Amino acid sequence: MMRNSTQQPLTLNETSSFIDTTIGLDEFTYGNYSDNGDDEPPVDGWPYFDIYVPSYWAVILSIVVLGIAGNILLCIMMSDAKLNFLSYSVFLKWLAVSDSLLLGTRFIIETERVFSLRSVTVINEALCKILTTFRIFVMILSPWLVAGLALDRYVCVCWPLKRDVLCTRMKARIVCSVMLGMSTVFMIPIYTELHLVEGHCIPTQEVYYYFIFIRLLLMSGLPCLFILVLNILIIIQLKRSHAFRKTFTRSGNDAGSHPQTNATRPLVLICIMAFATLMPTAVLDAYINALIVLDIDENALILSLKIWPLFLIVYLLNFGQNFYILIGSSSNYRNIIKRSLVCCRFKQNKERRNTTMNYILPASPSDI
């Protein structure tokens, strides 16, 4: 239940659910605002609603199942011969893996929350350190992989003469590896300063503020700004190219059917949707942290934490939408995934027929 207005502000030693809420701050700050272990009513009986119900869990389950299924299909589609040699296929495959891991860990957290299950992070200190840092790790990695994809498209569109040199699979792997290493380095202070204390995964005060810095700057602020700026530049360049080609064609449709434009637009849409789904939680997160640090309005803080699950749903959409954006915005991708699935089915049927024939064919004289 909520704290009443006579209780003291939340202290760091009381914060025990860092991995329980939406983006990960609960274990540091949010947990005891939503559950302080007593039966006292909310502040003045307000707010009156509770979002953590089985129907909310069902929505999360649907997003996770559809998202992971879409990410698997995205990997299959990007393995097609027409796409596998392209640099952006590397970013999308890495994103599919990272996003699936994040969706899986998020689903476990929300299941523990809704059904009041014991968190696996409090079993021992090793799990406290490893699972908590891993969940933060994938939260940092995914937005930066989208930023890498936006950079790849920016080079292809705005520096077309350098595309063959800079936009290669090897360069894409290097960029993804650098982001992986960067995310790992940022996790070292959190890993070393997390401890299991009285059944709670507790950080030091310095690490708490360090995490706030990472959450607001590295998980949302910088990558979202990077994605926004690059996509604005890409869209401007695409419009200029469209206008330039239109002057040499009789029909505007001819200009819009340029292969490079058609290939880039769905990828730009992925980046734009990533920005749109990451920003709401970033803004609310900044607001919540300001209320906690300044301790200025407990009612506003309680309401913000109560509506947090709605923002979580929007946030999770980012990690399961890429495949559906591609097939929804381009017939080329739809044809590729159809062909890939048909090939997989044909191979399975062929293997099944070969296995059946091995049982049906009579033994050769040499086998008798």
Short mmCIF file of C-alpha atoms in Angstrom, two decimals, residues 17-363:
data_model
loop_
_atom_site.label_atom_id
_atom_site.label_comp_id
_atom_site.label_asym_id
_atom_site.label_seq_id
_atom_site.Cartn_x
_atom_site.Cartn_y
_atom_site.Cartn_z
CA SER A 17 12.88 -3.15 -5.93
CA PHE A 18 15.23 -1.84 -8.53
CA ILE A 19 14.42 -4.50 -11.11
CA ASP A 20 10.70 -4.56 -10.37
CA THR A 21 9.39 -1.58 -12.30
CA THR A 22 9.31 -0.47 -15.77
CA ILE A 23 12.66 0.67 -16.70
CA GLY A 24 14.52 -0.55 -13.75
CA LEU A 25 14.59 2.13 -11.13
CA ASP A 26 12.30 0.37 -8.64
CA GLU A 27 14.88 -1.51 -6.79
CA PHE A 28 16.59 1.80 -6.05
CA THR A 29 13.58 4.01 -5.51
CA TYR A 30 10.15 2.91 -6.58
CA GLY A 31 9.42 -0.26 -4.67
CA ASN A 32 8.36 1.00 -1.26
CA TYR A 33 6.27 3.78 -2.69
CA SER A 34 4.00 1.13 -4.12
CA ASP A 35 4.33 -1.40 -1.30
CA ASN A 36 5.66 -0.55 2.15
CA GLY A 37 4.59 -3.82 3.72
CA ASP A 38 1.66 -2.51 5.79
CA ASP A 39 -2.08 -2.19 5.32
CA GLU A 40 -2.31 1.58 5.46
CA PRO A 41 -4.41 3.21 2.76
CA PRO A 42 -3.02 5.53 0.09
CA VAL A 43 -2.62 9.21 0.76
CA ASP A 44 -6.16 10.44 1.49
CA GLY A 45 -7.46 7.32 -0.25
CA TRP A 46 -6.05 8.59 -3.54
CA PRO A 47 -5.48 7.49 -6.25
CA TYR A 48 -8.24 4.92 -6.38
CA PHE A 49 -7.09 2.71 -9.25
CA ASP A 50 -4.64 -0.18 -9.42
CA ILE A 51 -3.16 -1.13 -12.77
CA TYR A 52 -1.21 -4.16 -11.55
CA VAL A 53 -3.97 -6.67 -12.27
CA PRO A 54 -4.05 -9.92 -14.32
CA SER A 55 -5.44 -8.08 -17.35
CA TYR A 56 -2.37 -5.82 -17.31
CA TRP A 57 -0.18 -8.95 -17.14
CA ALA A 58 -2.07 -10.40 -20.13
CA VAL A 59 -1.28 -7.28 -22.18
CA ILE A 60 2.40 -7.59 -21.27
CA LEU A 61 2.32 -11.29 -22.19
CA SER A 62 0.81 -10.48 -25.60
CA ILE A 63 3.47 -7.87 -26.32
CA VAL A 64 6.26 -10.22 -25.25
CA VAL A 65 4.99 -13.20 -27.28
CA LEU A 66 4.34 -11.16 -30.42
CA GLY A 67 7.58 -9.25 -29.98
CA ILE A 68 9.80 -12.31 -29.58
CA ALA A 69 8.03 -14.06 -32.48
CA GLY A 70 8.58 -10.97 -34.63
CA ASN A 71 12.24 -10.80 -33.66
CA ILE A 72 12.73 -14.46 -34.65
CA LEU A 73 11.07 -13.80 -38.01
CA LEU A 74 13.21 -10.68 -38.40
CA CYS A 75 16.38 -12.78 -38.04
CA ILE A 76 15.03 -15.23 -40.63
CA MET A 77 14.19 -12.40 -43.01
CA MET A 78 17.59 -10.70 -42.60
CA SER A 79 19.31 -14.03 -43.38
CA ASP A 80 17.82 -13.99 -46.88
CA ALA A 81 20.39 -13.83 -49.68
CA LYS A 82 19.06 -10.44 -50.85
CA LEU A 83 19.53 -8.83 -47.42
CA ASN A 84 22.25 -10.77 -45.63
CA PHE A 85 25.12 -8.91 -47.34
CA LEU A 86 23.75 -5.47 -46.39
CA SER A 87 25.11 -3.59 -43.39
CA TYR A 88 21.74 -2.81 -41.83
CA SER A 89 20.93 -6.53 -41.59
CA VAL A 90 23.68 -6.78 -38.95
CA PHE A 91 22.09 -4.04 -36.82
CA LEU A 92 18.63 -5.59 -37.13
CA LYS A 93 19.88 -9.05 -36.12
CA TRP A 94 21.68 -7.66 -33.08
CA LEU A 95 18.55 -5.68 -32.23
CA ALA A 96 16.38 -8.79 -32.54
CA VAL A 97 18.53 -10.67 -30.01
CA SER A 98 18.90 -7.74 -27.60
CA ASP A 99 15.21 -6.84 -27.75
CA SER A 100 14.13 -10.43 -27.17
CA LEU A 101 16.33 -10.67 -24.07
CA LEU A 102 14.88 -7.42 -22.73
CA LEU A 103 11.30 -8.57 -23.37
CA GLY A 104 12.00 -11.86 -21.60
CA THR A 105 13.51 -10.24 -18.51
CA ARG A 106 10.74 -7.66 -18.40
CA PHE A 107 8.09 -10.36 -18.52
CA ILE A 108 9.68 -12.14 -15.55
CA ILE A 109 9.72 -8.88 -13.57
CA GLU A 110 6.08 -8.08 -14.27
CA THR A 111 5.01 -11.66 -13.50
CA GLU A 112 6.73 -11.43 -10.11
CA ARG A 113 5.05 -8.09 -9.46
CA VAL A 114 1.48 -8.91 -10.50
CA PHE A 115 1.36 -12.30 -8.77
CA SER A 116 3.44 -11.26 -5.74
CA LEU A 117 6.16 -13.83 -6.39
CA ARG A 118 9.56 -13.83 -4.77
CA SER A 119 12.17 -12.24 -7.02
CA VAL A 120 14.97 -14.55 -8.13
CA THR A 121 17.46 -11.75 -7.47
CA VAL A 122 17.08 -12.13 -3.70
CA ILE A 123 18.04 -15.82 -3.65
CA ASN A 124 21.72 -14.98 -3.23
CA GLU A 125 24.12 -12.10 -3.83
CA ALA A 126 25.51 -13.55 -7.07
CA LEU A 127 22.05 -13.54 -8.68
CA CYS A 128 21.43 -10.07 -7.26
CA LYS A 129 24.52 -8.74 -9.03
CA ILE A 130 24.33 -10.72 -12.28
CA LEU A 131 20.61 -10.46 -13.05
CA THR A 132 20.31 -6.79 -12.08
CA THR A 133 23.30 -5.68 -14.14
CA PHE A 134 22.20 -7.84 -17.08
CA ARG A 135 18.76 -6.22 -17.13
CA ILE A 136 20.30 -2.76 -17.13
CA PHE A 137 22.83 -3.85 -19.74
CA VAL A 138 20.21 -4.78 -22.36
CA MET A 139 18.35 -1.55 -21.60
CA ILE A 140 21.44 0.44 -22.58
CA LEU A 141 22.40 -1.68 -25.58
CA SER A 142 19.11 -1.65 -27.53
CA PRO A 143 18.69 2.14 -27.93
CA TRP A 144 22.31 2.49 -29.04
CA LEU A 145 21.88 -0.25 -31.64
CA VAL A 146 18.98 1.76 -33.07
CA ALA A 147 21.27 4.80 -33.06
CA GLY A 148 23.84 2.74 -34.98
CA LEU A 149 21.18 1.80 -37.52
CA ALA A 150 20.27 5.49 -37.90
CA LEU A 151 23.95 6.34 -38.46
CA ASP A 152 24.23 3.62 -41.10
CA ARG A 153 21.22 5.02 -42.97
CA TYR A 154 22.53 8.58 -42.64
CA VAL A 155 25.80 7.62 -44.34
CA CYS A 156 23.97 5.72 -47.10
CA VAL A 157 21.62 8.59 -47.86
CA CYS A 158 23.72 11.68 -47.22
CA TRP A 159 27.17 10.34 -48.25
CA PRO A 160 26.29 7.94 -51.08
CA LEU A 161 29.81 7.98 -52.56
CA LYS A 162 31.23 6.57 -49.31
CA ARG A 163 28.49 4.00 -48.85
CA ASP A 164 30.46 1.08 -50.27
CA VAL A 165 33.38 1.84 -47.95
CA LEU A 166 31.61 2.73 -44.70
CA CYS A 167 28.35 0.76 -44.87
CA THR A 168 29.68 -2.79 -44.89
CA ARG A 169 28.89 -5.81 -42.76
CA MET A 170 32.33 -5.69 -41.18
CA LYS A 171 31.93 -2.00 -40.21
CA ALA A 172 28.46 -2.75 -38.81
CA ARG A 173 29.85 -5.60 -36.70
CA ILE A 174 32.57 -3.29 -35.38
CA VAL A 175 30.02 -0.61 -34.41
CA CYS A 176 27.81 -3.18 -32.67
CA SER A 177 30.81 -4.65 -30.85
CA VAL A 178 31.89 -1.21 -29.64
CA MET A 179 28.38 -0.57 -28.30
CA LEU A 180 28.43 -3.97 -26.60
CA GLY A 181 31.77 -3.17 -24.96
CA MET A 182 30.62 0.32 -23.95
CA SER A 183 27.48 -1.06 -22.29
CA THR A 184 29.55 -3.65 -20.44
CA VAL A 185 31.99 -1.03 -19.09
CA PHE A 186 29.14 1.10 -17.74
CA MET A 187 27.85 -1.92 -15.80
CA ILE A 188 31.05 -2.46 -13.81
CA PRO A 189 30.33 0.11 -11.02
CA ILE A 190 26.78 -1.19 -10.59
CA TYR A 191 27.91 -4.82 -10.47
CA THR A 192 30.60 -4.18 -7.86
CA GLU A 193 28.44 -2.01 -5.58
CA LEU A 194 25.24 -4.07 -5.47
CA HIS A 195 24.74 -6.17 -2.33
CA LEU A 196 22.06 -8.43 -0.92
CA VAL A 197 20.99 -6.88 2.40
CA GLU A 198 18.12 -8.35 4.45
CA GLY A 199 16.51 -9.91 1.39
CA HIS A 200 16.83 -6.82 -0.81
CA CYS A 201 19.22 -6.03 -3.65
CA ILE A 202 20.62 -2.72 -2.38
CA PRO A 203 23.11 -0.36 -4.06
CA THR A 204 25.27 2.28 -2.41
CA GLN A 205 24.08 5.87 -2.57
CA GLU A 206 26.79 6.75 -5.09
CA VAL A 207 25.70 3.94 -7.41
CA TYR A 208 22.08 5.01 -7.06
CA TYR A 209 22.88 8.45 -8.47
CA TYR A 210 25.19 6.87 -11.02
CA PHE A 211 22.30 4.75 -12.24
CA ILE A 212 20.04 7.80 -12.51
CA PHE A 213 22.74 9.37 -14.70
CA ILE A 214 22.88 6.25 -16.89
CA ARG A 215 19.09 5.90 -17.07
CA LEU A 216 18.38 9.46 -18.11
CA LEU A 217 21.42 10.07 -20.30
CA LEU A 218 22.62 6.78 -21.80
CA MET A 219 19.37 4.78 -21.93
CA SER A 220 17.24 7.52 -23.41
CA GLY A 221 18.60 11.07 -23.61
CA LEU A 222 21.68 10.74 -25.82
CA PRO A 223 20.51 7.87 -28.08
CA CYS A 224 17.10 9.51 -28.61
CA LEU A 225 18.74 12.84 -29.45
CA PHE A 226 21.15 11.07 -31.79
CA ILE A 227 18.31 9.19 -33.50
CA LEU A 228 16.20 12.35 -33.82
CA VAL A 229 18.94 14.49 -35.36
CA LEU A 230 20.09 11.83 -37.82
CA ASN A 231 16.57 11.06 -38.99
CA ILE A 232 15.77 14.74 -39.49
CA LEU A 233 18.87 14.99 -41.70
CA ILE A 234 17.91 11.81 -43.56
CA ILE A 235 14.36 13.01 -44.21
CA ILE A 236 15.63 16.38 -45.45
CA GLN A 237 18.04 14.65 -47.82
CA LEU A 238 15.35 12.26 -49.07
CA LYS A 239 13.05 15.18 -49.82
CA ARG A 240 15.80 16.97 -51.69
CA SER A 241 16.59 13.85 -53.70
CA HIS A 242 12.90 13.34 -54.45
CA ALA A 243 12.53 16.93 -55.66
CA PHE A 244 15.70 16.67 -57.75
CA ARG A 245 14.60 13.43 -59.45
CA LYS A 246 11.11 14.79 -59.96
CA THR A 247 12.44 17.55 -62.20
CA PHE A 248 13.78 14.88 -64.59
CA THR A 249 10.75 12.58 -64.60
CA ARG A 250 7.27 12.96 -65.97
CA SER A 251 5.57 11.46 -62.96
CA GLY A 252 6.16 11.98 -59.27
CA ASN A 253 5.51 8.27 -58.76
CA ASP A 254 8.62 7.42 -60.70
CA ALA A 255 10.70 9.52 -58.35
CA GLY A 256 9.16 7.89 -55.33
CA SER A 257 9.97 4.41 -56.62
CA HIS A 258 13.72 4.91 -56.39
CA PRO A 259 15.22 1.70 -54.87
CA GLN A 260 17.40 3.51 -52.33
CA THR A 261 14.47 5.58 -51.10
CA ASN A 262 12.19 2.54 -50.83
CA ALA A 263 14.83 0.63 -48.86
CA THR A 264 15.59 3.50 -46.50
CA ARG A 265 12.07 4.63 -45.59
CA PRO A 266 11.07 1.50 -43.58
CA LEU A 267 14.38 1.67 -41.67
CA VAL A 268 13.89 5.36 -40.94
CA LEU A 269 10.39 4.51 -39.72
CA ILE A 270 11.92 1.97 -37.30
CA CYS A 271 14.17 4.71 -35.88
CA ILE A 272 11.30 7.20 -35.61
CA MET A 273 9.07 4.68 -33.82
CA ALA A 274 11.93 3.83 -31.46
CA PHE A 275 12.19 7.51 -30.56
CA ALA A 276 8.41 7.78 -30.10
CA THR A 277 8.23 4.76 -27.77
CA LEU A 278 11.36 5.51 -25.73
CA MET A 279 10.75 9.20 -25.03
CA PRO A 280 7.52 9.02 -22.94
CA THR A 281 9.14 6.78 -20.34
CA ALA A 282 12.28 8.92 -20.34
CA VAL A 283 10.25 12.07 -19.62
CA LEU A 284 8.20 10.39 -16.87
CA ASP A 285 11.34 8.86 -15.42
CA ALA A 286 13.02 12.27 -15.21
CA TYR A 287 9.92 13.71 -13.56
CA ILE A 288 9.75 10.89 -10.99
CA ASN A 289 13.43 11.22 -10.11
CA ALA A 290 13.04 14.98 -9.69
CA LEU A 291 10.13 14.42 -7.28
CA ILE A 292 12.11 11.85 -5.30
CA VAL A 293 15.33 13.86 -5.06
CA LEU A 294 13.65 17.19 -4.32
CA ASP A 295 10.92 15.64 -2.12
CA ILE A 296 8.43 18.31 -3.14
CA ASP A 297 5.11 16.58 -3.93
CA GLU A 298 4.38 13.09 -2.61
CA ASN A 299 0.91 12.98 -4.15
CA ALA A 300 2.32 13.73 -7.59
CA LEU A 301 4.96 11.05 -7.06
CA ILE A 302 2.39 8.43 -6.05
CA LEU A 303 0.21 9.23 -9.07
CA SER A 304 3.25 9.08 -11.39
CA LEU A 305 4.17 5.66 -10.05
CA LYS A 306 0.59 4.46 -10.41
CA ILE A 307 0.41 5.37 -14.11
CA TRP A 308 3.91 4.05 -14.75
CA PRO A 309 2.67 0.65 -16.06
CA LEU A 310 0.85 2.42 -18.92
CA PHE A 311 4.14 3.98 -19.98
CA LEU A 312 5.82 0.60 -19.64
CA ILE A 313 3.46 -0.85 -22.24
CA VAL A 314 4.47 1.88 -24.69
CA TYR A 315 8.13 1.33 -23.80
CA LEU A 316 7.95 -2.42 -24.46
CA LEU A 317 6.41 -1.88 -27.88
CA ASN A 318 9.80 -0.57 -29.02
CA PHE A 319 11.40 -3.98 -28.50
CA GLY A 320 8.90 -5.99 -30.51
CA GLN A 321 7.84 -3.72 -33.35
CA ASN A 322 10.70 -3.79 -35.87
CA PHE A 323 9.57 -6.82 -37.87
CA TYR A 324 5.99 -5.59 -38.07
CA ILE A 325 7.11 -2.13 -39.19
CA LEU A 326 9.15 -3.63 -42.03
CA ILE A 327 6.44 -5.95 -43.38
CA GLY A 328 3.77 -3.30 -42.90
CA SER A 329 5.65 -0.59 -44.79
CA SER A 330 7.24 -2.52 -47.66
CA SER A 331 5.92 -5.19 -50.02
CA ASN A 332 9.54 -6.16 -50.71
CA TYR A 333 10.02 -7.32 -47.11
CA ARG A 334 6.69 -9.15 -47.18
CA ASN A 335 7.77 -11.07 -50.27
CA ILE A 336 11.14 -11.89 -48.72
CA ILE A 337 9.65 -13.30 -45.51
CA LYS A 338 7.11 -15.33 -47.52
CA ARG A 339 9.91 -16.79 -49.62
CA SER A 340 12.02 -17.49 -46.53
CA LEU A 341 9.17 -19.29 -44.75
CA VAL A 342 8.33 -21.29 -47.89
CA CYS A 343 11.99 -22.35 -48.18
CA CYS A 344 12.04 -23.43 -44.52
CA ARG A 345 8.86 -25.43 -45.01
CA PHE A 346 10.22 -27.01 -48.20
CA LYS A 347 13.42 -28.08 -46.44
CA GLN A 348 11.43 -29.59 -43.57
CA ASN A 349 9.18 -31.50 -45.98
CA LYS A 350 12.20 -32.71 -47.94
CA GLU A 351 13.90 -33.97 -44.80
CA ARG A 352 10.68 -35.67 -43.72
CA ARG A 353 10.33 -37.41 -47.12
CA ASN A 354 13.95 -38.57 -47.02
CA THR A 355 13.43 -40.00 -43.55
CA THR A 356 10.27 -41.79 -44.67
CA MET A 357 11.97 -43.24 -47.76
CA ASN A 358 14.76 -44.67 -45.62
CA TYR A 359 12.17 -46.72 -43.76
CA ILE A 360 10.22 -47.76 -46.89
CA LEU A 361 13.04 -48.75 -49.27
CA PRO A 362 14.02 -52.44 -49.03
CA ALA A 363 17.45 -53.32 -47.80
#
